[in-house]
mmCIF file of C-alpha atoms and ligand atoms in Angstrom:
data_model
loop_
_atom_site.group_PDB
_atom_site.id
_atom_site.type_symbol
_atom_site.label_atom_id
_atom_site.label_comp_id
_atom_site.label_asym_id
_atom_site.label_seq_id
_atom_site.Cartn_x
_atom_site.Cartn_y
_atom_site.Cartn_z
ATOM 1 C CA MET A 1 -19.943 -36.985 -0.077
ATOM 2 C CA SER A 2 -18.942 -34.016 0.701
ATOM 3 C CA PHE A 3 -19.202 -32.139 3.657
ATOM 4 C CA LYS A 4 -20.223 -29.002 1.447
ATOM 5 C CA ASP A 5 -23.108 -30.057 0.817
ATOM 6 C CA LYS A 6 -24.216 -30.753 4.815
ATOM 7 C CA ILE A 7 -23.217 -26.508 5.289
ATOM 8 C CA ASP A 8 -26.265 -24.936 6.447
ATOM 9 C CA LYS A 9 -26.466 -21.876 3.862
ATOM 10 C CA ASN A 10 -28.392 -19.865 5.889
ATOM 11 C CA ASN A 11 -26.521 -20.258 8.183
ATOM 12 C CA LEU A 12 -22.963 -19.003 7.111
ATOM 13 C CA PRO A 13 -20.005 -17.888 10.246
ATOM 14 C CA GLN A 14 -19.244 -14.873 8.734
ATOM 15 C CA HIS A 15 -15.138 -14.818 9.903
ATOM 16 C CA ILE A 16 -13.220 -17.390 10.344
ATOM 17 C CA ALA A 17 -9.266 -17.118 11.933
ATOM 18 C CA ILE A 18 -6.456 -19.886 11.223
ATOM 19 C CA ILE A 19 -3.244 -20.346 12.941
ATOM 20 C CA MET A 20 -0.938 -22.096 10.772
ATOM 21 C CA ASP A 21 0.961 -24.455 12.637
ATOM 22 C CA GLY A 22 2.843 -27.366 11.459
ATOM 23 C CA ASN A 23 4.831 -26.093 7.959
ATOM 24 C CA GLY A 24 7.848 -26.986 9.925
ATOM 25 C CA ARG A 25 7.027 -30.720 11.105
ATOM 26 C CA TRP A 26 5.183 -31.496 8.187
ATOM 27 C CA ALA A 27 8.425 -31.000 5.806
ATOM 28 C CA LYS A 28 11.068 -32.526 8.600
ATOM 29 C CA GLU A 29 8.796 -35.747 8.517
ATOM 30 C CA LYS A 30 8.856 -36.344 4.644
ATOM 31 C CA GLY A 31 13.263 -35.579 5.381
ATOM 32 C CA GLU A 32 13.066 -32.424 3.768
ATOM 33 C CA LEU A 33 14.067 -29.015 4.446
ATOM 34 C CA ARG A 34 10.846 -27.090 6.501
ATOM 35 C CA VAL A 35 10.757 -24.009 3.735
ATOM 36 C CA PHE A 36 9.577 -27.424 1.483
ATOM 37 C CA GLY A 37 7.040 -27.388 4.280
ATOM 38 C CA HIS A 38 6.330 -23.498 3.603
ATOM 39 C CA LYS A 39 6.514 -23.595 -0.143
ATOM 40 C CA ASN A 40 3.493 -26.489 0.365
ATOM 41 C CA GLY A 41 1.987 -24.008 3.471
ATOM 42 C CA VAL A 42 0.547 -22.047 -0.316
ATOM 43 C CA THR A 43 -0.980 -24.419 -1.696
ATOM 44 C CA ALA A 44 -3.198 -24.552 2.010
ATOM 45 C CA VAL A 45 -3.699 -21.152 2.084
ATOM 46 C CA ARG A 46 -5.255 -21.043 -1.222
ATOM 47 C CA GLU A 47 -7.026 -24.083 -0.891
ATOM 48 C CA ALA A 48 -8.496 -23.170 2.458
ATOM 49 C CA LEU A 49 -9.355 -19.165 0.229
ATOM 50 C CA GLU A 50 -11.021 -21.480 -2.844
ATOM 51 C CA ALA A 51 -13.082 -22.956 -0.186
ATOM 52 C CA SER A 52 -13.943 -19.905 1.983
ATOM 53 C CA VAL A 53 -14.956 -16.951 -1.811
ATOM 54 C CA GLU A 54 -16.612 -20.653 -3.031
ATOM 55 C CA ILE A 55 -19.676 -20.615 0.168
ATOM 56 C CA GLY A 56 -19.571 -17.012 0.431
ATOM 57 C CA LEU A 57 -17.645 -15.832 3.335
ATOM 58 C CA LYS A 58 -16.836 -12.513 3.962
ATOM 59 C CA TYR A 59 -13.575 -12.971 6.294
ATOM 60 C CA LEU A 60 -10.768 -15.165 6.625
ATOM 61 C CA THR A 61 -7.949 -14.197 8.877
ATOM 62 C CA LEU A 62 -4.628 -15.694 8.543
ATOM 63 C CA TYR A 63 -1.740 -16.005 11.067
ATOM 64 C CA ALA A 64 1.211 -15.426 8.237
ATOM 65 C CA PHE A 65 3.555 -14.341 10.817
ATOM 66 C CA SER A 66 4.060 -13.307 14.505
ATOM 67 C CA THR A 67 5.622 -11.010 16.078
ATOM 68 C CA GLU A 68 8.232 -14.491 18.035
ATOM 69 C CA ASN A 69 8.553 -15.335 13.633
ATOM 70 C CA TRP A 70 10.585 -12.623 14.135
ATOM 71 C CA ASN A 71 13.692 -14.826 16.032
ATOM 72 C CA ARG A 72 13.967 -18.122 13.757
ATOM 73 C CA PRO A 73 17.018 -17.483 11.356
ATOM 74 C CA GLN A 74 17.449 -15.658 9.332
ATOM 75 C CA PHE A 75 17.259 -17.975 6.351
ATOM 76 C CA GLU A 76 14.091 -18.880 6.516
ATOM 77 C CA VAL A 77 12.415 -15.319 7.916
ATOM 78 C CA ASP A 78 13.907 -14.480 4.335
ATOM 79 C CA ALA A 79 12.070 -17.027 2.749
ATOM 80 C CA LEU A 80 8.281 -16.306 4.203
ATOM 81 C CA MET A 81 9.208 -12.733 2.916
ATOM 82 C CA GLU A 82 9.974 -13.582 -0.615
ATOM 83 C CA LEU A 83 7.306 -16.652 -0.208
ATOM 84 C CA LEU A 84 4.550 -13.928 0.991
ATOM 85 C CA VAL A 85 6.060 -11.550 -1.640
ATOM 86 C CA ASN A 86 6.024 -13.975 -4.476
ATOM 87 C CA SER A 87 2.342 -15.211 -4.337
ATOM 88 C CA LEU A 88 1.082 -11.848 -3.308
ATOM 89 C CA ASN A 89 2.116 -11.571 -6.880
ATOM 90 C CA GLN A 90 1.453 -14.269 -8.618
ATOM 91 C CA GLU A 91 -2.033 -14.109 -6.695
ATOM 92 C CA LEU A 92 -3.575 -10.636 -7.500
ATOM 93 C CA PRO A 93 -5.177 -12.195 -10.450
ATOM 94 C CA THR A 94 -7.004 -14.604 -8.557
ATOM 95 C CA PHE A 95 -8.319 -12.040 -6.052
ATOM 96 C CA GLN A 96 -9.508 -9.454 -8.534
ATOM 97 C CA GLU A 97 -11.665 -12.573 -11.002
ATOM 98 C CA ASN A 98 -13.196 -13.563 -7.101
ATOM 99 C CA ASN A 99 -13.677 -9.746 -5.654
ATOM 100 C CA ILE A 100 -11.307 -10.711 -2.632
ATOM 101 C CA ARG A 101 -9.976 -7.840 -0.824
ATOM 102 C CA VAL A 102 -6.518 -8.254 1.115
ATOM 103 C CA ASN A 103 -6.288 -6.949 4.099
ATOM 104 C CA SER A 104 -3.308 -6.441 7.174
ATOM 105 C CA ILE A 105 -3.524 -6.331 10.541
ATOM 106 C CA GLY A 106 0.215 -6.358 12.282
ATOM 107 C CA ARG A 107 3.014 -3.857 12.498
ATOM 108 C CA MET A 108 3.889 -3.385 9.090
ATOM 109 C CA SER A 109 6.787 -1.212 9.302
ATOM 110 C CA ASP A 110 8.377 -3.905 10.580
ATOM 111 C CA LEU A 111 8.134 -6.060 6.855
ATOM 112 C CA PRO A 112 10.806 -5.423 4.659
ATOM 113 C CA ASP A 113 10.564 -2.563 2.010
ATOM 114 C CA HIS A 114 10.078 -4.082 -0.426
ATOM 115 C CA CYS A 115 7.131 -6.309 1.104
ATOM 116 C CA GLN A 116 5.192 -3.151 3.092
ATOM 117 C CA VAL A 117 5.390 -2.163 -0.886
ATOM 118 C CA THR A 118 4.132 -5.319 -3.002
ATOM 119 C CA LEU A 119 1.891 -5.464 0.082
ATOM 120 C CA GLN A 120 0.035 -1.888 0.430
ATOM 121 C CA SER A 121 0.076 -2.365 -3.251
ATOM 122 C CA THR A 122 -1.879 -5.415 -3.147
ATOM 123 C CA ILE A 123 -3.883 -3.467 -0.419
ATOM 124 C CA ASP A 124 -4.813 -1.252 -2.570
ATOM 125 C CA GLN A 125 -5.686 -2.498 -5.206
ATOM 126 C CA THR A 126 -8.182 -4.937 -4.706
ATOM 127 C CA LYS A 127 -9.837 -2.230 -1.987
ATOM 128 C CA ASN A 128 -12.729 -1.758 -3.554
ATOM 129 C CA ASN A 129 -13.571 -5.670 -3.809
ATOM 130 C CA THR A 130 -16.185 -6.337 -2.107
ATOM 131 C CA GLY A 131 -16.870 -10.330 -1.625
ATOM 132 C CA CYS A 132 -14.085 -11.808 0.017
ATOM 133 C CA THR A 133 -11.693 -9.867 3.041
ATOM 134 C CA LEU A 134 -8.937 -11.655 3.644
ATOM 135 C CA THR A 135 -6.763 -10.156 6.186
ATOM 136 C CA LEU A 136 -3.146 -11.362 6.893
ATOM 137 C CA ALA A 137 -1.352 -10.860 10.358
ATOM 138 C CA LEU A 138 2.024 -10.106 10.299
ATOM 139 C CA SER A 139 4.415 -8.402 12.884
ATOM 140 C CA TYR A 140 1.015 -9.427 14.422
ATOM 141 C CA GLY A 141 1.135 -10.510 18.155
ATOM 142 C CA SER A 142 -2.774 -9.995 19.892
ATOM 143 C CA ARG A 143 -0.530 -8.409 23.502
ATOM 144 C CA GLN A 144 1.434 -5.310 21.692
ATOM 145 C CA GLU A 145 -1.764 -5.051 19.278
ATOM 146 C CA ILE A 146 -3.441 -4.498 23.290
ATOM 147 C CA LEU A 147 -1.297 -1.847 24.322
ATOM 148 C CA ASP A 148 -1.081 0.231 20.858
ATOM 149 C CA ALA A 149 -4.792 0.464 21.233
ATOM 150 C CA THR A 150 -4.537 1.415 25.017
ATOM 151 C CA LYS A 151 -2.007 3.889 24.190
ATOM 152 C CA ALA A 152 -4.480 4.886 21.685
ATOM 153 C CA ILE A 153 -6.750 5.454 24.042
ATOM 154 C CA ALA A 154 -5.063 7.167 26.246
ATOM 155 C CA GLU A 155 -3.847 9.718 24.266
ATOM 156 C CA LYS A 156 -7.340 10.679 22.835
ATOM 157 C CA VAL A 157 -8.426 10.983 27.019
ATOM 158 C CA LYS A 158 -5.525 12.639 27.395
ATOM 159 C CA LYS A 159 -6.383 15.353 24.832
ATOM 160 C CA GLY A 160 -9.530 15.525 25.937
ATOM 161 C CA GLU A 161 -11.454 14.655 22.568
ATOM 162 C CA ILE A 162 -12.861 11.500 25.443
ATOM 163 C CA SER A 163 -13.745 10.816 29.110
ATOM 164 C CA ILE A 164 -13.181 7.753 30.684
ATOM 165 C CA ASP A 165 -16.254 7.058 30.996
ATOM 166 C CA GLU A 166 -16.486 6.545 26.596
ATOM 167 C CA ILE A 167 -14.233 3.908 27.343
ATOM 168 C CA ASN A 168 -16.439 0.801 26.523
ATOM 169 C CA GLU A 169 -16.231 -2.734 24.913
ATOM 170 C CA ASP A 170 -16.775 -0.129 21.677
ATOM 171 C CA LEU A 171 -14.849 1.569 21.523
ATOM 172 C CA PHE A 172 -11.340 -0.679 22.791
ATOM 173 C CA SER A 173 -12.506 -3.376 19.105
ATOM 174 C CA GLN A 174 -12.155 0.787 17.626
ATOM 175 C CA ASN A 175 -8.722 0.949 17.992
ATOM 176 C CA LEU A 176 -7.354 -2.889 17.641
ATOM 177 C CA TYR A 177 -5.879 -3.435 13.832
ATOM 178 C CA THR A 178 -8.876 -5.293 13.422
ATOM 179 C CA ASN A 179 -11.213 -2.624 13.503
ATOM 180 C CA ASN A 180 -12.878 -3.282 10.483
ATOM 181 C CA ILE A 181 -13.850 -6.648 10.967
ATOM 182 C CA PRO A 182 -16.354 -8.380 13.237
ATOM 183 C CA ASP A 183 -14.522 -10.949 15.446
ATOM 184 C CA PRO A 184 -13.754 -14.099 14.655
ATOM 185 C CA ASP A 185 -17.152 -17.595 14.934
ATOM 186 C CA LEU A 186 -14.135 -20.048 14.507
ATOM 187 C CA LEU A 187 -10.357 -19.857 15.885
ATOM 188 C CA ILE A 188 -8.560 -22.696 14.041
ATOM 189 C CA ARG A 189 -5.036 -24.156 14.280
ATOM 190 C CA THR A 190 -3.479 -26.811 12.339
ATOM 191 C CA SER A 191 -0.525 -29.462 13.973
ATOM 192 C CA GLY A 192 -2.296 -30.347 17.245
ATOM 193 C CA GLU A 193 -0.653 -27.947 19.411
ATOM 194 C CA GLU A 194 -3.835 -26.010 21.466
ATOM 195 C CA ARG A 195 -2.532 -22.791 22.294
ATOM 196 C CA ILE A 196 -3.890 -19.842 21.056
ATOM 197 C CA SER A 197 0.136 -18.300 20.945
ATOM 198 C CA ASN A 198 -1.024 -14.385 21.466
ATOM 199 C CA TYR A 199 -3.092 -14.936 18.358
ATOM 200 C CA MET A 200 -6.344 -12.191 18.474
ATOM 201 C CA LEU A 201 -6.482 -12.417 22.420
ATOM 202 C CA TRP A 202 -9.829 -9.603 22.583
ATOM 203 C CA GLN A 203 -11.227 -10.975 19.462
ATOM 204 C CA ILE A 204 -11.717 -15.166 20.350
ATOM 205 C CA ALA A 205 -13.537 -13.992 23.105
ATOM 206 C CA TYR A 206 -16.930 -15.562 22.210
ATOM 207 C CA SER A 207 -15.122 -18.080 19.588
ATOM 208 C CA GLU A 208 -14.932 -21.598 18.579
ATOM 209 C CA LEU A 209 -12.479 -23.446 18.128
ATOM 210 C CA PHE A 210 -10.715 -26.563 16.377
ATOM 211 C CA PHE A 211 -7.669 -27.153 17.201
ATOM 212 C CA LEU A 212 -7.317 -30.237 14.138
ATOM 213 C CA PRO A 213 -4.064 -32.228 14.000
ATOM 214 C CA ILE A 214 -3.251 -32.727 10.901
ATOM 215 C CA MET A 215 -0.393 -29.966 9.242
ATOM 216 C CA TRP A 216 -0.935 -27.267 7.480
ATOM 217 C CA PRO A 217 0.332 -28.350 4.848
ATOM 218 C CA GLU A 218 -3.109 -30.312 4.757
ATOM 219 C CA PHE A 219 -5.267 -28.402 5.270
ATOM 220 C CA SER A 220 -8.166 -28.758 2.555
ATOM 221 C CA ARG A 221 -10.726 -27.485 1.172
ATOM 222 C CA GLU A 222 -12.342 -30.341 2.359
ATOM 223 C CA THR A 223 -11.020 -29.062 5.875
ATOM 224 C CA LEU A 224 -12.616 -26.464 6.355
ATOM 225 C CA PHE A 225 -16.107 -26.584 4.631
ATOM 226 C CA GLU A 226 -15.809 -29.743 7.406
ATOM 227 C CA CYS A 227 -15.650 -27.526 10.093
ATOM 228 C CA ILE A 228 -18.596 -25.130 9.541
ATOM 229 C CA TYR A 229 -20.133 -28.102 9.117
ATOM 230 C CA LEU A 230 -19.503 -28.602 13.378
ATOM 231 C CA PHE A 231 -19.562 -24.840 14.071
ATOM 232 C CA GLN A 232 -22.481 -25.408 13.024
ATOM 233 C CA ASN A 233 -24.044 -28.226 15.270
ATOM 234 C CA ARG A 234 -22.212 -26.583 17.977
ATOM 235 C CA GLU A 235 -24.567 -24.748 20.676
ATOM 236 C CA ARG A 236 -22.736 -21.168 20.992
ATOM 237 C CA ARG A 237 -25.332 -19.507 24.116
ATOM 238 C CA PHE A 238 -22.633 -16.451 24.312
ATOM 239 C CA GLY A 239 -22.719 -17.050 28.692
ATOM 240 C CA LYS A 240 -27.029 -17.604 27.529
ATOM 241 C CA THR A 241 -28.924 -21.321 28.568
ATOM 242 C CA SER A 242 -30.404 -23.786 25.972
ATOM 243 C CA GLU A 243 -33.362 -22.635 26.468
ATOM 244 C CA GLN A 244 -33.234 -18.864 26.058
ATOM 245 C CA LEU A 245 -31.471 -18.967 22.479
HETATM 246 C C1 FPP B 5 3.602 -22.247 10.664
HETATM 247 O O1 FPP B 5 4.659 -23.806 10.841
HETATM 248 C C2 FPP B 5 3.759 -21.338 9.706
HETATM 249 C C3 FPP B 5 3.986 -19.826 9.445
HETATM 250 C C4 FPP B 5 5.112 -19.649 11.448
HETATM 251 C C5 FPP B 5 4.218 -19.284 8.362
HETATM 252 C C6 FPP B 5 3.597 -19.526 7.568
HETATM 253 C C7 FPP B 5 3.557 -19.188 6.182
HETATM 254 C C8 FPP B 5 2.865 -19.481 4.875
HETATM 255 C C9 FPP B 5 1.722 -21.395 4.448
HETATM 256 C C10 FPP B 5 3.238 -19.297 3.375
HETATM 257 C C11 FPP B 5 2.585 -17.677 3.183
HETATM 258 C C12 FPP B 5 1.821 -17.384 3.496
HETATM 259 C C13 FPP B 5 1.241 -16.492 2.877
HETATM 260 C C14 FPP B 5 -0.272 -16.411 2.867
HETATM 261 C C15 FPP B 5 1.310 -16.671 1.458
HETATM 262 P P1 FPP B 5 5.351 -23.565 11.604
HETATM 263 O O2 FPP B 5 7.100 -23.161 11.046
HETATM 264 O O3 FPP B 5 5.952 -23.657 13.317
HETATM 265 O O4 FPP B 5 5.201 -25.245 11.541
HETATM 266 P P2 FPP B 5 6.431 -25.997 12.757
HETATM 267 O O5 FPP B 5 5.242 -25.758 14.173
HETATM 268 O O6 FPP B 5 5.954 -27.821 12.360
HETATM 269 O O7 FPP B 5 7.358 -25.760 13.482
#
């Protein structure tokens, strides 16, 4: 029996965030180049997205490229950017047919021009879709995001638009790149590493964390269903006692 059938459809998470890790190691194990792992990683992205649409998940956010990833060999960076552009172009009909809205977080201006053009065009063409919002974290770093929010808020205080007393969690959240997305209910990381690696530090304050031993290219629809099932069987107390829930 698939985990899909065990999921309580009335108690779905709203937002799943994923750190896709282990493409390089998966490829190396097979005696292949790292880029082979990234190519197969795209297949896993498709699996995760398909499962999200099937189950009616509203938000899926994927860590596709961190600010630190710019330090990889130029060959690998170029290959990742090409994979991104090709995948976006290729999947546009799928996005439209499945009512998927594409969104991005991070410093878009760091991306090569042609990536920015393709990404922006995909975002524009899917902006009226109302099903799943697929957010790609690209040239994303959470500390940078928090600093950008702090600067934006400081600027508003300086201009007299808000007072210091008005700075609260809601206002801070509204100044993050994720201002139009709820906080993740689950954060999944593949590859056996148990780190957050500068991903959505503010937003995951109450998220359930899942560290999976499989490599990202091995991630399937069933993996996502299993994580949702396990999530539903965890108790989220938000600081309260079990009896108060
Ligand atoms: C981590 O594996 C993966 C990445 C840094 C990039 C993820 C990119 C893709 C799956 C392809 C393009 C994305 C989209 C959204 C179309 P790693 O290279 O860090 O693996 P390692 O830890 O084994 O070295």
